[in-house]
Every structure is written in C-alpha cells, then in structure tokens.
JSON list of C-alpha atoms in Angstrom, two decimals:
[
{"chain": "S", "resi": 1, "resn": "MET", "atom": "CA", "xyz": [209.18, 116.83, -16.57]},
{"chain": "S", "resi": 2, "resn": "ASN", "atom": "CA", "xyz": [210.59, 114.43, -18.87]},
{"chain": "S", "resi": 3, "resn": "LEU", "atom": "CA", "xyz": [212.50, 116.05, -21.37]},
{"chain": "S", "resi": 4, "resn": "THR", "atom": "CA", "xyz": [211.98, 113.15, -23.78]},
{"chain": "S", "resi": 5, "resn": "ASP", "atom": "CA", "xyz": [208.46, 113.55, -23.37]},
{"chain": "S", "resi": 6, "resn": "VAL", "atom": "CA", "xyz": [208.47, 116.85, -24.13]},
{"chain": "S", "resi": 7, "resn": "ALA", "atom": "CA", "xyz": [210.36, 116.55, -27.13]},
{"chain": "S", "resi": 8, "resn": "GLN", "atom": "CA", "xyz": [208.42, 113.92, -28.48]},
{"chain": "S", "resi": 9, "resn": "LYS", "atom": "CA", "xyz": [205.17, 116.16, -28.30]},
{"chain": "S", "resi": 10, "resn": "ARG", "atom": "CA", "xyz": [206.66, 119.12, -29.99]},
{"chain": "S", "resi": 11, "resn": "TYR", "atom": "CA", "xyz": [204.43, 120.56, -32.87]},
{"chain": "S", "resi": 12, "resn": "ALA", "atom": "CA", "xyz": [205.57, 122.16, -35.97]},
{"chain": "S", "resi": 13, "resn": "ALA", "atom": "CA", "xyz": [202.56, 124.60, -37.22]},
{"chain": "S", "resi": 14, "resn": "LYS", "atom": "CA", "xyz": [201.78, 124.31, -40.89]},
{"chain": "S", "resi": 15, "resn": "LYS", "atom": "CA", "xyz": [199.41, 127.20, -41.02]},
{"chain": "S", "resi": 16, "resn": "PHE", "atom": "CA", "xyz": [198.50, 130.08, -38.81]},
{"chain": "S", "resi": 17, "resn": "ASP", "atom": "CA", "xyz": [195.39, 131.93, -38.36]},
{"chain": "S", "resi": 18, "resn": "ALA", "atom": "CA", "xyz": [196.10, 135.58, -39.32]},
{"chain": "S", "resi": 19, "resn": "ASN", "atom": "CA", "xyz": [193.18, 136.49, -36.98]},
{"chain": "S", "resi": 20, "resn": "ARG", "atom": "CA", "xyz": [194.79, 135.23, -33.53]},
{"chain": "S", "resi": 21, "resn": "VAL", "atom": "CA", "xyz": [197.48, 137.57, -32.21]},
{"chain": "S", "resi": 22, "resn": "ILE", "atom": "CA", "xyz": [200.15, 136.90, -29.30]},
{"chain": "S", "resi": 23, "resn": "ASP", "atom": "CA", "xyz": [199.15, 139.14, -26.53]},
{"chain": "S", "resi": 24, "resn": "ASN", "atom": "CA", "xyz": [201.66, 141.52, -25.67]},
{"chain": "S", "resi": 25, "resn": "GLU", "atom": "CA", "xyz": [202.20, 140.36, -22.25]},
{"chain": "S", "resi": 26, "resn": "VAL", "atom": "CA", "xyz": [202.79, 136.93, -23.42]},
{"chain": "S", "resi": 27, "resn": "PHE", "atom": "CA", "xyz": [205.15, 138.18, -26.22]},
{"chain": "S", "resi": 28, "resn": "GLU", "atom": "CA", "xyz": [207.25, 140.32, -23.56]},
{"chain": "S", "resi": 29, "resn": "GLN", "atom": "CA", "xyz": [207.72, 137.16, -21.78]},
{"chain": "S", "resi": 30, "resn": "ILE", "atom": "CA", "xyz": [208.80, 135.20, -25.00]},
{"chain": "S", "resi": 31, "resn": "LYS", "atom": "CA", "xyz": [211.36, 138.08, -25.68]},
{"chain": "S", "resi": 32, "resn": "LYS", "atom": "CA", "xyz": [212.58, 138.03, -21.86]},
{"chain": "S", "resi": 33, "resn": "LEU", "atom": "CA", "xyz": [213.41, 134.20, -22.54]},
{"chain": "S", "resi": 34, "resn": "LEU", "atom": "CA", "xyz": [215.05, 134.62, -25.75]},
{"chain": "S", "resi": 35, "resn": "ARG", "atom": "CA", "xyz": [217.43, 137.51, -23.76]},
{"chain": "S", "resi": 36, "resn": "PHE", "atom": "CA", "xyz": [218.26, 135.07, -21.30]},
{"chain": "S", "resi": 37, "resn": "SER", "atom": "CA", "xyz": [218.99, 132.24, -23.29]},
{"chain": "S", "resi": 38, "resn": "PRO", "atom": "CA", "xyz": [222.28, 130.91, -21.75]},
{"chain": "S", "resi": 39, "resn": "SER", "atom": "CA", "xyz": [225.74, 130.40, -24.11]},
{"chain": "S", "resi": 40, "resn": "SER", "atom": "CA", "xyz": [229.10, 129.31, -23.84]},
{"chain": "S", "resi": 41, "resn": "VAL", "atom": "CA", "xyz": [231.09, 132.01, -21.67]},
{"chain": "S", "resi": 42, "resn": "ASN", "atom": "CA", "xyz": [228.25, 134.25, -22.08]},
{"chain": "S", "resi": 43, "resn": "SER", "atom": "CA", "xyz": [229.26, 134.89, -25.72]},
{"chain": "S", "resi": 44, "resn": "GLN", "atom": "CA", "xyz": [225.75, 135.20, -26.91]},
{"chain": "S", "resi": 45, "resn": "PRO", "atom": "CA", "xyz": [226.43, 134.45, -30.59]},
{"chain": "S", "resi": 46, "resn": "TRP", "atom": "CA", "xyz": [223.16, 135.50, -31.75]},
{"chain": "S", "resi": 47, "resn": "HIS", "atom": "CA", "xyz": [220.62, 138.07, -32.39]},
{"chain": "S", "resi": 48, "resn": "PHE", "atom": "CA", "xyz": [216.93, 138.19, -33.20]},
{"chain": "S", "resi": 49, "resn": "ILE", "atom": "CA", "xyz": [214.86, 139.99, -35.41]},
{"chain": "S", "resi": 50, "resn": "ILE", "atom": "CA", "xyz": [211.20, 140.17, -34.41]},
{"chain": "S", "resi": 51, "resn": "ALA", "atom": "CA", "xyz": [208.65, 141.20, -37.02]},
{"chain": "S", "resi": 52, "resn": "ASP", "atom": "CA", "xyz": [205.04, 141.89, -35.53]},
{"chain": "S", "resi": 53, "resn": "ASN", "atom": "CA", "xyz": [203.72, 143.77, -38.07]},
{"chain": "S", "resi": 54, "resn": "LEU", "atom": "CA", "xyz": [202.72, 143.27, -41.81]},
{"chain": "S", "resi": 55, "resn": "ASP", "atom": "CA", "xyz": [205.44, 145.33, -43.43]},
{"chain": "S", "resi": 56, "resn": "ALA", "atom": "CA", "xyz": [208.07, 143.90, -41.41]},
{"chain": "S", "resi": 57, "resn": "LYS", "atom": "CA", "xyz": [206.71, 140.14, -42.14]},
{"chain": "S", "resi": 58, "resn": "LYS", "atom": "CA", "xyz": [206.98, 140.96, -45.78]},
{"chain": "S", "resi": 59, "resn": "ARG", "atom": "CA", "xyz": [210.39, 142.08, -45.42]},
{"chain": "S", "resi": 60, "resn": "LEU", "atom": "CA", "xyz": [211.54, 138.59, -43.73]},
{"chain": "S", "resi": 61, "resn": "ALA", "atom": "CA", "xyz": [209.12, 136.66, -46.44]},
{"chain": "S", "resi": 62, "resn": "MET", "atom": "CA", "xyz": [211.79, 138.24, -48.83]},
{"chain": "S", "resi": 63, "resn": "GLY", "atom": "CA", "xyz": [214.17, 135.71, -47.74]},
{"chain": "S", "resi": 64, "resn": "ALA", "atom": "CA", "xyz": [211.63, 132.85, -48.13]},
{"chain": "S", "resi": 65, "resn": "GLN", "atom": "CA", "xyz": [212.07, 132.70, -51.83]},
{"chain": "S", "resi": 66, "resn": "GLY", "atom": "CA", "xyz": [213.21, 129.62, -53.94]},
{"chain": "S", "resi": 67, "resn": "VAL", "atom": "CA", "xyz": [213.12, 126.28, -52.03]},
{"chain": "S", "resi": 68, "resn": "TYR", "atom": "CA", "xyz": [211.76, 128.22, -49.29]},
{"chain": "S", "resi": 69, "resn": "GLU", "atom": "CA", "xyz": [208.61, 129.63, -50.89]},
{"chain": "S", "resi": 70, "resn": "ALA", "atom": "CA", "xyz": [206.24, 127.32, -49.15]},
{"chain": "S", "resi": 71, "resn": "ASN", "atom": "CA", "xyz": [207.10, 129.49, -45.69]},
{"chain": "S", "resi": 72, "resn": "GLU", "atom": "CA", "xyz": [206.10, 132.82, -47.12]},
{"chain": "S", "resi": 73, "resn": "PRO", "atom": "CA", "xyz": [202.48, 132.13, -46.21]},
{"chain": "S", "resi": 74, "resn": "LYS", "atom": "CA", "xyz": [203.40, 131.16, -42.61]},
{"chain": "S", "resi": 75, "resn": "ILE", "atom": "CA", "xyz": [205.51, 134.32, -42.53]},
{"chain": "S", "resi": 76, "resn": "LEU", "atom": "CA", "xyz": [202.80, 136.73, -43.54]},
{"chain": "S", "resi": 77, "resn": "GLU", "atom": "CA", "xyz": [200.01, 134.84, -41.52]},
{"chain": "S", "resi": 78, "resn": "ALA", "atom": "CA", "xyz": [201.89, 134.40, -37.99]},
{"chain": "S", "resi": 79, "resn": "SER", "atom": "CA", "xyz": [201.17, 137.08, -35.09]},
{"chain": "S", "resi": 80, "resn": "HIS", "atom": "CA", "xyz": [204.92, 137.36, -34.65]},
{"chain": "S", "resi": 81, "resn": "VAL", "atom": "CA", "xyz": [208.00, 136.38, -36.56]},
{"chain": "S", "resi": 82, "resn": "VAL", "atom": "CA", "xyz": [211.17, 135.59, -34.90]},
{"chain": "S", "resi": 83, "resn": "LEU", "atom": "CA", "xyz": [214.39, 135.51, -37.10]},
{"chain": "S", "resi": 84, "resn": "PHE", "atom": "CA", "xyz": [217.21, 133.81, -35.35]},
{"chain": "S", "resi": 85, "resn": "CYS", "atom": "CA", "xyz": [220.67, 134.94, -36.47]},
{"chain": "S", "resi": 86, "resn": "ALA", "atom": "CA", "xyz": [223.80, 133.13, -35.49]},
{"chain": "S", "resi": 87, "resn": "LYS", "atom": "CA", "xyz": [227.46, 134.90, -35.46]},
{"chain": "S", "resi": 88, "resn": "THR", "atom": "CA", "xyz": [229.42, 132.47, -37.59]},
{"chain": "S", "resi": 89, "resn": "GLU", "atom": "CA", "xyz": [232.77, 133.96, -36.00]},
{"chain": "S", "resi": 90, "resn": "MET", "atom": "CA", "xyz": [233.54, 135.07, -32.97]}
]
C-alpha cells in the first residue's frame, strides 16, 4: 500500500443518505480503531463522543451554528457521528 495514493484518494462526503446505517459489527470495529489510536507516551490526549441516534445527533448539531451551519444536515443525516475532542493541556 502506498500512503500517498491512499491520501490522494480520500473522499469528503457532502451529503449522507439518512436511510443507510452502518452495521453495528462494522461500527464496533471503528470504535476499536479509535480506542487503539497511538499517542506519544500513551498520553491519549483525546476522547470521542459518538452520536448514533437522532437525539444525540441533534445535540451535536447545536455546535454547528454560525459559520458551521452548512454541516448541520450532515450531522443529522449521517448514520453515526464521531466528535473528536482533544486535550489542550496535559
């Protein structure tokens, strides 16, 4: 695998099909990958908030106001939303 090729083939979704849902088994694998993300001296300076239902996605969508309001439909229509939170101080 050539990482440059992989990076150049990335895709940013502009719209999600609200009727398509990520299978639980697949999403469990995604969560496992998030948990095992490496960090310097195992500091893990992050945590993840996962929204997998409409009420949770609505709460996250409140953060997509103002200049980020174009992202609100993406948040509401995606199967799952992962909010990446980083610690600013260790």
